[in-house]
Coordinates of C-alpha atoms in Angstrom, one line a residue:
Chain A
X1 CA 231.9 143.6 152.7
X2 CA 234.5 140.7 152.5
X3 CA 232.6 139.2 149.3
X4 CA 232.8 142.8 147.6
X5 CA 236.6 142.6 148.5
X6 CA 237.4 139.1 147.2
X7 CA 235.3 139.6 144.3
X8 CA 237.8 143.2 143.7
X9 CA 240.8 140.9 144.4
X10 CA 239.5 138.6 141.8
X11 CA 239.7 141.2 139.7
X12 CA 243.4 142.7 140.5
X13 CA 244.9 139.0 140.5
X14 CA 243.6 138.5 136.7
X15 CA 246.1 141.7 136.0
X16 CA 249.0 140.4 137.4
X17 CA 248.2 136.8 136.2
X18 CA 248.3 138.4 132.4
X19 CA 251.2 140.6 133.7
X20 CA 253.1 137.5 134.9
X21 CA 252.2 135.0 132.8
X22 CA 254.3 136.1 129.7
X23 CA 257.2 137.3 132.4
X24 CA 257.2 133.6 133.4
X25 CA 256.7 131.8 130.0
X26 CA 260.2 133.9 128.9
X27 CA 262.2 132.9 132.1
X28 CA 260.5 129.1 131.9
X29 CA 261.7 129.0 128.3
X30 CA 265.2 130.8 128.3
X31 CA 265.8 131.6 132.1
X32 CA 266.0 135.2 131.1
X33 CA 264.2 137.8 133.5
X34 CA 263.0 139.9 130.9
X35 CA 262.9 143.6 132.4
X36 CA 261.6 145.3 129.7
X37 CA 258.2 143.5 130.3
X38 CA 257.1 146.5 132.5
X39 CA 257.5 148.9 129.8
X40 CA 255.9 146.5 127.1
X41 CA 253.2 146.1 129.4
X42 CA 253.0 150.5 129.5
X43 CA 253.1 150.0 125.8
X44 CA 249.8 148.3 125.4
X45 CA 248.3 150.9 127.4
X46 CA 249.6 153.9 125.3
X47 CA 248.8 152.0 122.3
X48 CA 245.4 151.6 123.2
X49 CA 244.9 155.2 124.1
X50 CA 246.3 156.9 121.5
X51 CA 243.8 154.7 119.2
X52 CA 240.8 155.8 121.5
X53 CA 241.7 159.9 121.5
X54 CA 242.5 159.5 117.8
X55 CA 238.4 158.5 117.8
X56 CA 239.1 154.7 117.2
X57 CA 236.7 152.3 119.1
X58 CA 237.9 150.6 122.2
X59 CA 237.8 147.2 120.5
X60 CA 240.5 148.1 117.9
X61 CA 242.7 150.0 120.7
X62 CA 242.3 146.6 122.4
X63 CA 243.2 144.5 119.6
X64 CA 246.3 146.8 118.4
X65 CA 247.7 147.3 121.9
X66 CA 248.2 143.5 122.0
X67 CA 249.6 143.7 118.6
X68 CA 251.9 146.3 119.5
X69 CA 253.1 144.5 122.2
X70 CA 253.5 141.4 120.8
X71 CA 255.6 142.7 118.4
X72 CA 257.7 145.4 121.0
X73 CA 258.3 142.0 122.6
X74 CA 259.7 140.2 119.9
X75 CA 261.7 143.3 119.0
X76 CA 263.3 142.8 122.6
X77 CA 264.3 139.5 122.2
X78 CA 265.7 139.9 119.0
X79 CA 268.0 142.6 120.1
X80 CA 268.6 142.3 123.1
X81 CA 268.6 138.7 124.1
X82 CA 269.2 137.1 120.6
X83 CA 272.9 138.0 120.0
X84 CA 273.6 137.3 123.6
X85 CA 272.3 133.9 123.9
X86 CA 275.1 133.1 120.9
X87 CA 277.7 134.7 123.3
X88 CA 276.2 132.1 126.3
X89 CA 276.2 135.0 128.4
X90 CA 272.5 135.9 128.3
X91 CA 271.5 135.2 131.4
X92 CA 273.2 138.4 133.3
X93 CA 273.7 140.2 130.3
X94 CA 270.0 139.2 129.0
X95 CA 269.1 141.5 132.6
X96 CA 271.4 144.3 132.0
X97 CA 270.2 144.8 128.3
X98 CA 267.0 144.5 128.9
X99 CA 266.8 146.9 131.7
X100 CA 268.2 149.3 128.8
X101 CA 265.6 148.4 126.2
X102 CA 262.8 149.3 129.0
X103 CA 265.0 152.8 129.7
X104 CA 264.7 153.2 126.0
X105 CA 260.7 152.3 125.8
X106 CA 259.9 154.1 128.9
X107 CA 261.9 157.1 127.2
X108 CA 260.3 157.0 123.7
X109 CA 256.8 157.0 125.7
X110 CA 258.1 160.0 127.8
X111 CA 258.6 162.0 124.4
X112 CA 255.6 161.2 123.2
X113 CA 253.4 161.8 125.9
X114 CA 255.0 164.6 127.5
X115 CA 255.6 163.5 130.7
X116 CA 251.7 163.7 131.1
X117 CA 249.4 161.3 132.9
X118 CA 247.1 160.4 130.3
X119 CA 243.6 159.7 130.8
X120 CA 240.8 157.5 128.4
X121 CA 238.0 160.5 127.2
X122 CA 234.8 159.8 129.9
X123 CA 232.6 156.7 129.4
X124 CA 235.4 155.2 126.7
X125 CA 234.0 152.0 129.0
X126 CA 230.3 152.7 129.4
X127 CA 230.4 153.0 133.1
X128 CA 227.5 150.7 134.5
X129 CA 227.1 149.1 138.1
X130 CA 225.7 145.9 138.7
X131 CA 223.8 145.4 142.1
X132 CA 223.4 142.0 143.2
X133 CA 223.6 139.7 146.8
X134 CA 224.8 142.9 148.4
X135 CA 227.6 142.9 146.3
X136 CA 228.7 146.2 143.5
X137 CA 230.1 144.9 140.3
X138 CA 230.9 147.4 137.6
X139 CA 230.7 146.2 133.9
X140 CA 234.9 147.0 133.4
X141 CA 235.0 144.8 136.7
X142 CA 233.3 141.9 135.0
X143 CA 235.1 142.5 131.6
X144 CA 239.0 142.3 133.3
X145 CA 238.0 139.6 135.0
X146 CA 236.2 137.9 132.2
X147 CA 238.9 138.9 130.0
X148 CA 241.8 137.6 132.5
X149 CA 239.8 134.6 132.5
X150 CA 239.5 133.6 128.9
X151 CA 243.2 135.0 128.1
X152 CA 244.5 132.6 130.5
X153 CA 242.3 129.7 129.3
X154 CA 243.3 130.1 126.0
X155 CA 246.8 130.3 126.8
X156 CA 246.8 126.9 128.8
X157 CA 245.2 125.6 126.6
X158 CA 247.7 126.1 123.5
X159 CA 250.4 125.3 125.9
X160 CA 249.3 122.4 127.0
X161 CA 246.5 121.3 124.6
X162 CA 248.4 121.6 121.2
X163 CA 251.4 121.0 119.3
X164 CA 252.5 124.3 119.3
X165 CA 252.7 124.3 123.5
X166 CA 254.1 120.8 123.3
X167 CA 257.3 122.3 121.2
X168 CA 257.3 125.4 123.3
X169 CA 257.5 122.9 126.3
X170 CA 259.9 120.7 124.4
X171 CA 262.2 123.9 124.2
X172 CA 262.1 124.8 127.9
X173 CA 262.7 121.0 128.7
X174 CA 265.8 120.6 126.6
X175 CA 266.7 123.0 123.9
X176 CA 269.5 120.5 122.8
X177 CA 267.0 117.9 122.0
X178 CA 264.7 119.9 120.9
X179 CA 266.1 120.7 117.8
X180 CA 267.0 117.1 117.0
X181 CA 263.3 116.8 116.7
X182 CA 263.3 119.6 114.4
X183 CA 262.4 122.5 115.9
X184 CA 264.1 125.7 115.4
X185 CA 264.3 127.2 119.2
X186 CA 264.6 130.4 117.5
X187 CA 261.2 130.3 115.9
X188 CA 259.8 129.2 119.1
X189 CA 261.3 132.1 121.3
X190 CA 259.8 134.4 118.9
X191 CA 256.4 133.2 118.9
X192 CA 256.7 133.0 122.8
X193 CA 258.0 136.7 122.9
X194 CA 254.8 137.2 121.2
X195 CA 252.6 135.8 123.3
X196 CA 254.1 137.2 126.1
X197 CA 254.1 140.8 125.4
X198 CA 250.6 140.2 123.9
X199 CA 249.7 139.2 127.4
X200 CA 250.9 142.3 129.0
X201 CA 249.6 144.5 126.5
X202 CA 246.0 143.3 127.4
X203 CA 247.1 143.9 131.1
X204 CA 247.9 147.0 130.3
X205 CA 244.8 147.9 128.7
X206 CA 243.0 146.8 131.7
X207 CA 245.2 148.5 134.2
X208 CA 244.8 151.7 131.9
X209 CA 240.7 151.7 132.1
X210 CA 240.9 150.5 135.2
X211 CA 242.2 153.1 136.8
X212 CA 241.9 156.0 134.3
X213 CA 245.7 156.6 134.3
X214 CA 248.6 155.4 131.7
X215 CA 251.9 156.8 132.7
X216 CA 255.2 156.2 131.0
X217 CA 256.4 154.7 134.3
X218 CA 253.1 152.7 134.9
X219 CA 254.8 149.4 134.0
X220 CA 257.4 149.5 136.9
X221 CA 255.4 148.6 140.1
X222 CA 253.8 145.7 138.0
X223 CA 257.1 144.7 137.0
X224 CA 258.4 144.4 141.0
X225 CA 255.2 142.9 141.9
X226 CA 255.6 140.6 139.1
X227 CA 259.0 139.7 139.9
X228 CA 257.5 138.7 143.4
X229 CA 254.9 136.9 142.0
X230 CA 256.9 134.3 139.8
X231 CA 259.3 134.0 142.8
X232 CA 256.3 133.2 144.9
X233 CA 255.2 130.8 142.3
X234 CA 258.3 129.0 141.4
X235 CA 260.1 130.5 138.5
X236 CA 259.1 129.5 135.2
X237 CA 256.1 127.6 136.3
X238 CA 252.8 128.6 134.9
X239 CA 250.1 127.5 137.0
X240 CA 252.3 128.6 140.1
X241 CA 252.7 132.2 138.8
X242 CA 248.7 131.5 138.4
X243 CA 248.3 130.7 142.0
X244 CA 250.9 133.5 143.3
X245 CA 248.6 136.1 141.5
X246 CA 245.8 135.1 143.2
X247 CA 247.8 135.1 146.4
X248 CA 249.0 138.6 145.6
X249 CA 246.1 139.9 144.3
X250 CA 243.8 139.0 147.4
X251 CA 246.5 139.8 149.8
X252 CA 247.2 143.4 148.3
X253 CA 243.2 144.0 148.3
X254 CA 242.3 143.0 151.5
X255 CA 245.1 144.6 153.4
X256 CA 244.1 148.1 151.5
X257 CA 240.4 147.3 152.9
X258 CA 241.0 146.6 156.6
X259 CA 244.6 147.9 157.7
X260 CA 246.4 150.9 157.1
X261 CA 247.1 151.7 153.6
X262 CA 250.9 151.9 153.9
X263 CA 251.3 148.4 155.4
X264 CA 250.0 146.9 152.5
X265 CA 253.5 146.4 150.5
X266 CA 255.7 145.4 154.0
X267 CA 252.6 142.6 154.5
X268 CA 253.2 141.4 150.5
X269 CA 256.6 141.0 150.7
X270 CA 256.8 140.0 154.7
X271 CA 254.5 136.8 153.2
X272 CA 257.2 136.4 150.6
X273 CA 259.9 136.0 152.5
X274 CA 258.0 133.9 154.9
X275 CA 256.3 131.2 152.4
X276 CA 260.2 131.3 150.6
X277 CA 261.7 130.1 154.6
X278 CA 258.9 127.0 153.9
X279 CA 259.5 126.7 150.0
X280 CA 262.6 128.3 148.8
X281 CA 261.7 127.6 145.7
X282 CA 258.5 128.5 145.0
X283 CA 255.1 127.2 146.3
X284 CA 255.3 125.1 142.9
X285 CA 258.9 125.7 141.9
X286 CA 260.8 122.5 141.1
X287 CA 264.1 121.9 143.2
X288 CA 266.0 123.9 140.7
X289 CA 263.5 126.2 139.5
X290 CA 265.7 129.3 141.2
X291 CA 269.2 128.1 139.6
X292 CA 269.9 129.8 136.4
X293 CA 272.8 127.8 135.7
X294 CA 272.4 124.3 134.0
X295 CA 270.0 122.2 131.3
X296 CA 272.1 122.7 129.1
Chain B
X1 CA 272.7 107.0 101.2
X2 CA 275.2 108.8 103.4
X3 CA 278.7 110.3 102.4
X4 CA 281.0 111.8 104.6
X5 CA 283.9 112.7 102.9
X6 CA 287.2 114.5 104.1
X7 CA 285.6 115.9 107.0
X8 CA 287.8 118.4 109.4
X9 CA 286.2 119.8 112.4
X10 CA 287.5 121.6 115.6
X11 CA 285.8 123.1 118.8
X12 CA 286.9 124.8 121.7
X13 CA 290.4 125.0 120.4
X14 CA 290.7 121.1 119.7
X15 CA 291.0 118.8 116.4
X16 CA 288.2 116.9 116.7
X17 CA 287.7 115.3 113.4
X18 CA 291.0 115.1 110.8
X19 CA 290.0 114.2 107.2
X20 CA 287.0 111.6 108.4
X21 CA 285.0 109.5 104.9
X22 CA 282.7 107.4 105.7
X23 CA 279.7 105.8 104.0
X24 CA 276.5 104.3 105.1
X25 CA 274.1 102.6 102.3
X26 CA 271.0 102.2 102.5
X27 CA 269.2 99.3 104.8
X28 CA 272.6 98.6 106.4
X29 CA 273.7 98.8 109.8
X30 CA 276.8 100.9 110.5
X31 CA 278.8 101.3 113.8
X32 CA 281.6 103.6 114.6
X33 CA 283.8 102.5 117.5
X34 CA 286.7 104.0 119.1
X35 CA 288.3 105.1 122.6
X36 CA 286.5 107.9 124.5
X37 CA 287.4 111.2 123.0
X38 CA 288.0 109.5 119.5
X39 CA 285.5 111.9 117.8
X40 CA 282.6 109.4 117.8
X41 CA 280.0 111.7 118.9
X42 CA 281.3 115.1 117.2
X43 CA 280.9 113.5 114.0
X44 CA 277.4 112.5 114.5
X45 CA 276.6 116.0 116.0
X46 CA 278.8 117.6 112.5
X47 CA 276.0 115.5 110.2
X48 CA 272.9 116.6 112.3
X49 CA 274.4 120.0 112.3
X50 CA 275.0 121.1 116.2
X51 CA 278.4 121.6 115.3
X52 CA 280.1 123.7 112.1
X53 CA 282.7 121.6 110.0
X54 CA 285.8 123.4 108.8
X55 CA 286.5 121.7 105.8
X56 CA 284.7 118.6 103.8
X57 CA 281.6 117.3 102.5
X58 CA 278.7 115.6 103.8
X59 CA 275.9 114.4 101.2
X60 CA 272.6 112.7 102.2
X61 CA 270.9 111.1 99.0
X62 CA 272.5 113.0 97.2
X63 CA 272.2 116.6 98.9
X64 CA 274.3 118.8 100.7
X65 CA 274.0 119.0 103.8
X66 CA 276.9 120.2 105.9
X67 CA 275.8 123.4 106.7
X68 CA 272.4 123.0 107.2
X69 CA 271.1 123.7 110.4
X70 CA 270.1 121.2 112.9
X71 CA 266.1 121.1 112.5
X72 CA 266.6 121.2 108.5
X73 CA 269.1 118.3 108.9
X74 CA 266.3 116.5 110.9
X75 CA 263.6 117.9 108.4
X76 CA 265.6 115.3 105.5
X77 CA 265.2 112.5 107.7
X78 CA 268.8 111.8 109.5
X79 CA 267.5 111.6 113.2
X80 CA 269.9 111.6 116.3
X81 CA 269.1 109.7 119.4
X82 CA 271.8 111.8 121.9
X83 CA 273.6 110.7 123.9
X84 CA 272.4 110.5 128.2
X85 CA 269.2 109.9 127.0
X86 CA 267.8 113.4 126.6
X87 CA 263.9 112.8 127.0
X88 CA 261.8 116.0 128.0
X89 CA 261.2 115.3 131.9
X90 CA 258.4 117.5 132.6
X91 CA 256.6 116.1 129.9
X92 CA 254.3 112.7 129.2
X93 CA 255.8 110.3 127.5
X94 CA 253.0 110.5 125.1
X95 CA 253.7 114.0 124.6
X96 CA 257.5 112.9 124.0
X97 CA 256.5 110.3 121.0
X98 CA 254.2 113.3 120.0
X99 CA 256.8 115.7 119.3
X100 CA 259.2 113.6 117.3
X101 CA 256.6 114.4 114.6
X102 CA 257.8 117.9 114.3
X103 CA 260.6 116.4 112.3
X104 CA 258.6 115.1 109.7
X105 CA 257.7 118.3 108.3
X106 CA 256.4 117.6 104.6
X107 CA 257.3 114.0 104.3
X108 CA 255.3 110.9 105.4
X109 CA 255.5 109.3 108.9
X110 CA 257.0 105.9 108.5
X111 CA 256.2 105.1 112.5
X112 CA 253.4 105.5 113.9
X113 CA 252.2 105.7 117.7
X114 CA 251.1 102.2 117.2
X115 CA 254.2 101.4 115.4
X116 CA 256.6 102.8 118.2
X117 CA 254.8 100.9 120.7
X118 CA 254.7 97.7 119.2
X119 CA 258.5 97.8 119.0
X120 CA 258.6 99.1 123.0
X121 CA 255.7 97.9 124.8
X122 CA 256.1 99.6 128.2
X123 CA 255.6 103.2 126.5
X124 CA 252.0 102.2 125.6
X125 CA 251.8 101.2 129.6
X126 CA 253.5 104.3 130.8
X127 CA 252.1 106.6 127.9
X128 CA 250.8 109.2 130.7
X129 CA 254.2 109.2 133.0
X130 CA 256.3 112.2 133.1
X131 CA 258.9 111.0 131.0
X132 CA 261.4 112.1 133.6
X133 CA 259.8 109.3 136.3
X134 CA 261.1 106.6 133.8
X135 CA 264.4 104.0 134.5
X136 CA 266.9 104.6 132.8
X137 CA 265.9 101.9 130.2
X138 CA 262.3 103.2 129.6
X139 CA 263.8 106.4 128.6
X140 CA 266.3 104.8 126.0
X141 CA 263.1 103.6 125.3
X142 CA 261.9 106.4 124.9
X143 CA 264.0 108.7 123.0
X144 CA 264.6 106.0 120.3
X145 CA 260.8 105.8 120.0
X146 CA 261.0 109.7 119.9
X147 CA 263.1 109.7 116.7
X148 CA 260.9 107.0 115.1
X149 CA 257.9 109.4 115.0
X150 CA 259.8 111.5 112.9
X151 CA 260.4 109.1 110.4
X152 CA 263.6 108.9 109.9
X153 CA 265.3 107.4 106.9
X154 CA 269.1 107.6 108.6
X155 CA 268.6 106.8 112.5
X156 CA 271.9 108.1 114.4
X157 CA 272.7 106.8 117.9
X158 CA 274.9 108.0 120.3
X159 CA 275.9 105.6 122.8
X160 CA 272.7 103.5 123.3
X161 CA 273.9 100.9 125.9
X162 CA 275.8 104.1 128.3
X163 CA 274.7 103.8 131.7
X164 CA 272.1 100.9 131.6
X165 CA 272.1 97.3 132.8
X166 CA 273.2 94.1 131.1
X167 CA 269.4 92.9 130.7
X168 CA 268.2 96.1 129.7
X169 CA 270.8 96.9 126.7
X170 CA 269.7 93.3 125.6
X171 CA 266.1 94.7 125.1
X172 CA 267.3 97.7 123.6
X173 CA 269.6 96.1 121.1
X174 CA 267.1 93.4 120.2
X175 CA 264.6 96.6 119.8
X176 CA 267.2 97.9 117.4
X177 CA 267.7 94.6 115.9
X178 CA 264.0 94.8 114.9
X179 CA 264.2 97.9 113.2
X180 CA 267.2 97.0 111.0
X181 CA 265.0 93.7 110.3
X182 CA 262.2 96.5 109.1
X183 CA 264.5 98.2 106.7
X184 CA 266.2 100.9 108.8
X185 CA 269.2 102.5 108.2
X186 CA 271.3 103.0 111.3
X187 CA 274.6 104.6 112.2
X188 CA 275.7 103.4 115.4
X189 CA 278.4 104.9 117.8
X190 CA 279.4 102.6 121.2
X191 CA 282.1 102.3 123.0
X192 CA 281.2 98.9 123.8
X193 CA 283.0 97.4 120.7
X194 CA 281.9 94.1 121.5
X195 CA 278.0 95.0 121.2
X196 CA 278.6 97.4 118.3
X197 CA 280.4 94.7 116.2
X198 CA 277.5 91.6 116.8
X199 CA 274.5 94.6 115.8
X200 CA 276.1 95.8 112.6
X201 CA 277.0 94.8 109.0
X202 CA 279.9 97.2 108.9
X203 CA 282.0 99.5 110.9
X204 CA 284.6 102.2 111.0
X205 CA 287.1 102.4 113.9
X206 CA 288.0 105.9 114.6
X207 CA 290.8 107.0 116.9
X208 CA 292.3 110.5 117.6
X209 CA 289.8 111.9 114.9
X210 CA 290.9 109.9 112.1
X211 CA 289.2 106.2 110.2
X212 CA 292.1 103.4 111.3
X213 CA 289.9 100.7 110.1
X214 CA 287.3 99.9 108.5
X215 CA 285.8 96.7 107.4
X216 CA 282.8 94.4 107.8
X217 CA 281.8 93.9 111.0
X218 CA 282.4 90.3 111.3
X219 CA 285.8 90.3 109.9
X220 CA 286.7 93.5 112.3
X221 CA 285.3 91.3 115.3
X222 CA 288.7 88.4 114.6
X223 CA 290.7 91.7 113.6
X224 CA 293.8 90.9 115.6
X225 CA 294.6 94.9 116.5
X226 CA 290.4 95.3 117.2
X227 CA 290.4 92.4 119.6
X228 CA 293.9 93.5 121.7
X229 CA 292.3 96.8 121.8
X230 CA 288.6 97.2 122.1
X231 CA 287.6 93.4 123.0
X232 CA 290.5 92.8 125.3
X233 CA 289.3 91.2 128.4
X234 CA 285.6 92.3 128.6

């Protein structure tokens, strides 16, 4: 029983790890809390969909929901963060606009899906259940947690294995320098937008078959659990929003599987509160991980 | 190799630069001295682009390039090495040398890793440090090595010897020394007039945004206005 409920909090930590991921690249590299990454994250999910019921195979849904988010999350930072950041007021501002660019996704999706809870037509993932050691493991289990896996893999690995992560660290470090090295920040945001809202797209994807259900407003809890998430693991830092998922993800599962359901959320965030009185910045948050003033 | 000519420039409300020309050919070594708030460093941030000119010109072999922004500036091969040492902490100092490459773009490195740590030894030794553990030094060091990678043909420095000890401005100067020995073209800015005068073939003194003087850098050094102001008693 405990090894079936780590192994399903295995699987709900690789969602928010995807989900987070991109939400803590964007703060690392601009200290911007990028609100609108709930509804990019819904995005991928209604993207995917709407290629499945309009007879598409899963695979392309896949691949053009992390297109589609990509690309929604470029479009945010071009217009809502972009024109800011030349003002030198993006940091509040960067919040307040991009709650209004999720307002405005979450409204589109609305429209177009009537208000309706939409659901993937049966065996869109061939259901099949995998007995082994006692344990129940469902095919979509192993692929979200397979998929989590390589996702996150490849993404440390351009970020810290290649040239391209070195200039998106070089950025983060020290945008002022960085571009006396010749790199264009701007470029670099963009391509980090990308990879961002490519991330949540794919969560979103997961979330969607997961649970059978994509909702306009399906982005929001993510986005507060999120939130706690990169807080827990020291904003901006990558391997701590890795670790914080993890945390989260085990946490949430086990509570739901041995105390009342309803305690679940007062446990997550009575943890947060009480790891932030040890480490107010994070469990890997530097000593000014939480300022948003500064570097530069 | 470099012409500045006529240049005007203001920020946050202030005159910074008033009609600045100034030339730097190639090989030579050029330094640019002048009281604190003189304009020193806002006309080497004007020619790598981090700040908008209002009126002048400013040609690099020939090209325009007032205007340009800064990573195309950098892409023609004038590198700046900023002032406060501006390494990137969180990362190796490998990982430092690596990204000056950036700046090269199309052209062909002139300084290799190799290269770079044959002119500063202890970056080979500390090549898998956080750059942001280093002394003060090491990450002079550092950032000069940084530009290096990205072969540049016009090396700016802002204020090289700011903050660091006796012994260790001696090792970076004698670094720098080096690479004008190689065939470097620098353009130095230091307040310390003394040090800027004894490391360079020529030099401009600028004061309240404006070229006073300008001569070679030996004559300037028994200038009798240069000494009373900028050699005085140090």
């Amino acid at each position: 029983m405990l090894a079936q409920q780590l192994l399903n909090g295995l699987v709900v930590s690789g969602v928010y790890a995807l989900f987070s991921l991109g939400f803590t690249l964007v703060f690392g590299i601009q200290r911007i809390l990028n609100l609108a990454h709930g509804a990019i994250f819904m995005t991928g999910a209604m993207v995917a969909y709407y290629t499945v019921s309009a007879g598409g195979p899963l695979w392309l849904g896949f691949v053009l929901a992390i297109l589609a988010s990509g690309i929604l999350s470029v479009i945010v930072e071009l217009v809502c963060f972009r024109r800011l950041r030349k003002t030198g007021d993006e940091e509040f501002g960067g919040i307040i606009s991009s709650i209004g660019a999720g307002l405005v996704i979450t409204t589109i999706a609305q429209q177009v899906s009537s208000t309706q809870i939409l659901r993937f037509p049966f065996e869109t993932f061939p259901v099949v259940i995998y007995r082994f050691w006692g344990l129940r493991v469902s095919m979509l289990q192993l692929f979200m947690a397979g998929a989590a896996i390589v996702l996150v893999l490849v993404l440390g690995y351009f970020i810290y294995r290649t040239s391209f992560g070195r200039r998106v660290r070089a950025v983060t470090d020290n945008e002022h320098a960085s571009m006396l090295m010749g790199i264009n920040p701007n470029m670099i945001y963009a391509q980090t937008y990308f990879v961002a809202g490519a991330l949540a797209g794919a969560a979103g994807v997961l979330v969607g078959l997961a649970f059978n259900s994509i909702s306009f407003v399906m982005g929001e809890p993510y986005l507060m659990f999120a939130f706690a998430i990169i807080i827990l693991g020291g904003l901006g830092s990558i391997p701590g929003a890795l670790l914080a998922s993890l945390v989260f993800g085990m946490v949430q599962t086990l509570t739901i599987a041995y105390l009342p359901s309803g305690l679940t959320d007062t446990i997550i965030f009575a943890a947060l509160f009480l790891i932030l009185l040890v480490r107010p910045n994070g469990i890997l948050g530097k000593d000014d991980a939480g300022s948003l003033r500064g570097r530069r | 190799m470099l012409e500045v000519r006529d240049l005007r420039v203001h920020y946050s409300g202030i005159q910074a630069l008033r009609g600045v020309s100034l030339d730097v050919r190639k090989g030579e070594t050029v330094a640019l001295i002048g009281p604190n708030g003189a304009g020193k460093s806002s006309l080497l941030n004007t020619i790598s682009g981090l700040v908008a000119k209002d009126t002048g010109a400013i040609t690099f072999e020939g090209q325009r390039i007032d205007g340009l922004a800064p990573w195309s500036v950098t892409k023609a091969g004038i590198l700046q090495v900023p002032e406060g040492r501006q390494v990137f902490a969180e990362m190796t100092v490998l990982e430092n040398l690596q990204v000056g490459e950036t700046a090269l773009a199309e052209r062909a490195p002139t300084y290799g890793l190799e290269d770079v740590y044959k002119v500063f030894p202890i970056l080979r030794e500390r090549r898998d440090q956080r750059a942001g553990s280093l002394s003060g030094g090491q990450q002079q060091m550092l950032v000069i090595g940084r530009a290096l990678m990205g072969g540049p043909r016009l090396l700016l420095l802002d204020e090289p010897s700011l903050g660091l000890a006796p012994v260790i401005i001696a090792q970076v100067f004698e670094a720098l020394a080096e690479l004008k020995a190689q065939g470097l073209t620098i353009l130095l800015v230091e307040q310390n007039a003394h040090l800027a005068l004894t490391s360079s073939d020529r030099a401009y003194v600028i004061e309240q945004g404006k070229i006073v003087k300008s001569d070679e850098s030996r004559s300037l050094a028994t200038d009798p206005e240069v000494t009373a102001l900028y050699l005085g008693q140090d």
